[in-house]
Amino acid sequence: MDTRLNIDEGNCRSILCGFARGNRRWPWQSLHRIAGVIAIFALCATGFANASQQPQKFSSSFQVPRNDLANAEALSNQLAALSPRVDRNEATRLADCAYAIVSQLRRQYRMFGTPIFNNFLIYHGLRKRGYCYQWSEDLLIALDILRLRSLELRWGESNPGNWRENNCLVVTAKGQPFRSGIMLDCWRHLGHLYFGPVASSWEPYVENSAFARDVRHIAAACNVSEHNHRVAFQKRAEASGKTGDR
């Protein structure tokens, strides 16, 4: 059961009036306070975080939301077109599973506002998961259940090592180059799956096979660690490897 804040009308008026007075004297302080009020209303609407930092649990049956059926079919067609050797049924299963999983994650993460604002909520401990790499981790682990034979799931990253870093999955035909694949990005559209040729992205993506291997290895041990990805509004892990500050 979610814990929720109760804010009465009088308190809201007092808070907002206080911001208005402060804005004349301390513009930046007022801006931070306004961001705080937005965060409070976000919590009122969606509740505090109560999910753990571990990968999410998924339903055993994957059902594509009705409004995503056309998109899932389009994704399936693009995957099947990657190579004549791609199994059409496998492409359809992957597409359907991807849309079903992202829909589940969107509810579990309780996305609100914008992707960057959700990073802000996670940074301040008001959400537990929802960074771009966490979307990709959870999707990778879920899609691995399909045991693909004609398609491969690979880890893509742009601007690695700085605050603009973004992560996604890239699906290629078996044995084909990374740049020939289709990217699956869950973060950029607030939990609504984006897909398209990775080579056409305005951000240059490179493969990080070591990170994908680590995610799979740790997931197999049922203990996915928090990795040091410096994305917007994310705290850095301490050198000691402790991750409790995220």
XYZ file of C-alpha atoms in Angstrom, residues 132-221:
90
model
C 17.729 4.627 -18.632
C 20.094 1.772 -17.852
C 17.591 0.255 -15.396
C 14.922 0.195 -18.101
C 17.395 -1.598 -20.369
C 18.513 -4.001 -17.637
C 14.971 -5.084 -16.837
C 14.003 -5.394 -20.499
C 17.134 -7.415 -21.302
C 16.525 -9.860 -18.456
C 12.881 -10.304 -19.481
C 13.600 -10.811 -23.185
C 16.364 -13.312 -22.465
C 13.606 -15.688 -21.329
C 12.681 -16.081 -25.007
C 16.005 -17.885 -25.704
C 16.330 -16.314 -29.127
C 18.034 -18.283 -31.904
C 17.896 -16.072 -34.989
C 18.121 -12.718 -33.183
C 20.579 -11.297 -30.646
C 20.074 -8.805 -27.804
C 22.968 -6.371 -27.357
C 23.684 -3.401 -25.088
C 23.983 0.043 -26.655
C 25.193 3.260 -25.052
C 25.703 6.826 -26.218
C 27.933 9.427 -24.559
C 29.345 6.804 -22.168
C 30.870 8.085 -18.944
C 29.169 11.480 -18.713
C 25.843 12.896 -17.530
C 24.348 12.688 -21.028
C 24.838 8.928 -21.209
C 21.866 6.983 -22.514
C 21.434 3.217 -22.700
C 19.250 0.992 -24.828
C 18.989 -2.519 -26.195
C 19.900 -3.229 -29.797
C 18.450 -6.250 -31.585
C 20.443 -7.670 -34.488
C 20.128 -10.725 -36.660
C 22.358 -13.530 -35.434
C 25.991 -12.758 -36.238
C 25.279 -9.385 -37.863
C 27.063 -6.087 -36.987
C 25.837 -3.981 -34.089
C 25.169 -0.985 -36.338
C 22.757 -3.022 -38.464
C 20.371 -3.514 -35.529
C 17.123 -2.046 -34.227
C 17.343 -0.046 -31.005
C 14.795 -0.439 -28.200
C 14.734 2.644 -25.962
C 12.272 2.752 -23.066
C 13.456 5.912 -21.278
C 13.316 8.746 -23.781
C 9.495 8.668 -24.167
C 8.649 8.216 -20.493
C 8.234 4.469 -20.588
C 6.732 4.206 -24.064
C 8.897 2.011 -26.252
C 10.821 3.720 -29.047
C 12.388 1.618 -31.789
C 14.287 2.336 -34.977
C 17.567 1.626 -36.776
C 20.435 2.329 -34.406
C 22.478 3.665 -37.330
C 19.871 6.401 -37.891
C 19.892 7.714 -34.326
C 20.989 11.324 -33.875
C 23.079 10.080 -30.938
C 25.947 7.742 -31.875
C 25.560 4.416 -30.063
C 28.333 1.920 -29.431
C 28.118 -1.616 -28.115
C 29.090 -2.513 -24.556
C 29.037 -6.299 -24.568
C 30.858 -6.483 -21.239
C 28.065 -4.595 -19.497
C 25.397 -6.851 -21.006
C 27.380 -9.875 -19.855
C 27.608 -8.447 -16.331
C 23.859 -7.758 -16.203
C 23.079 -11.316 -17.246
C 25.605 -12.824 -14.867
C 24.403 -10.862 -11.854
C 20.744 -11.371 -12.746
C 21.366 -15.103 -12.826
C 22.525 -14.793 -9.224
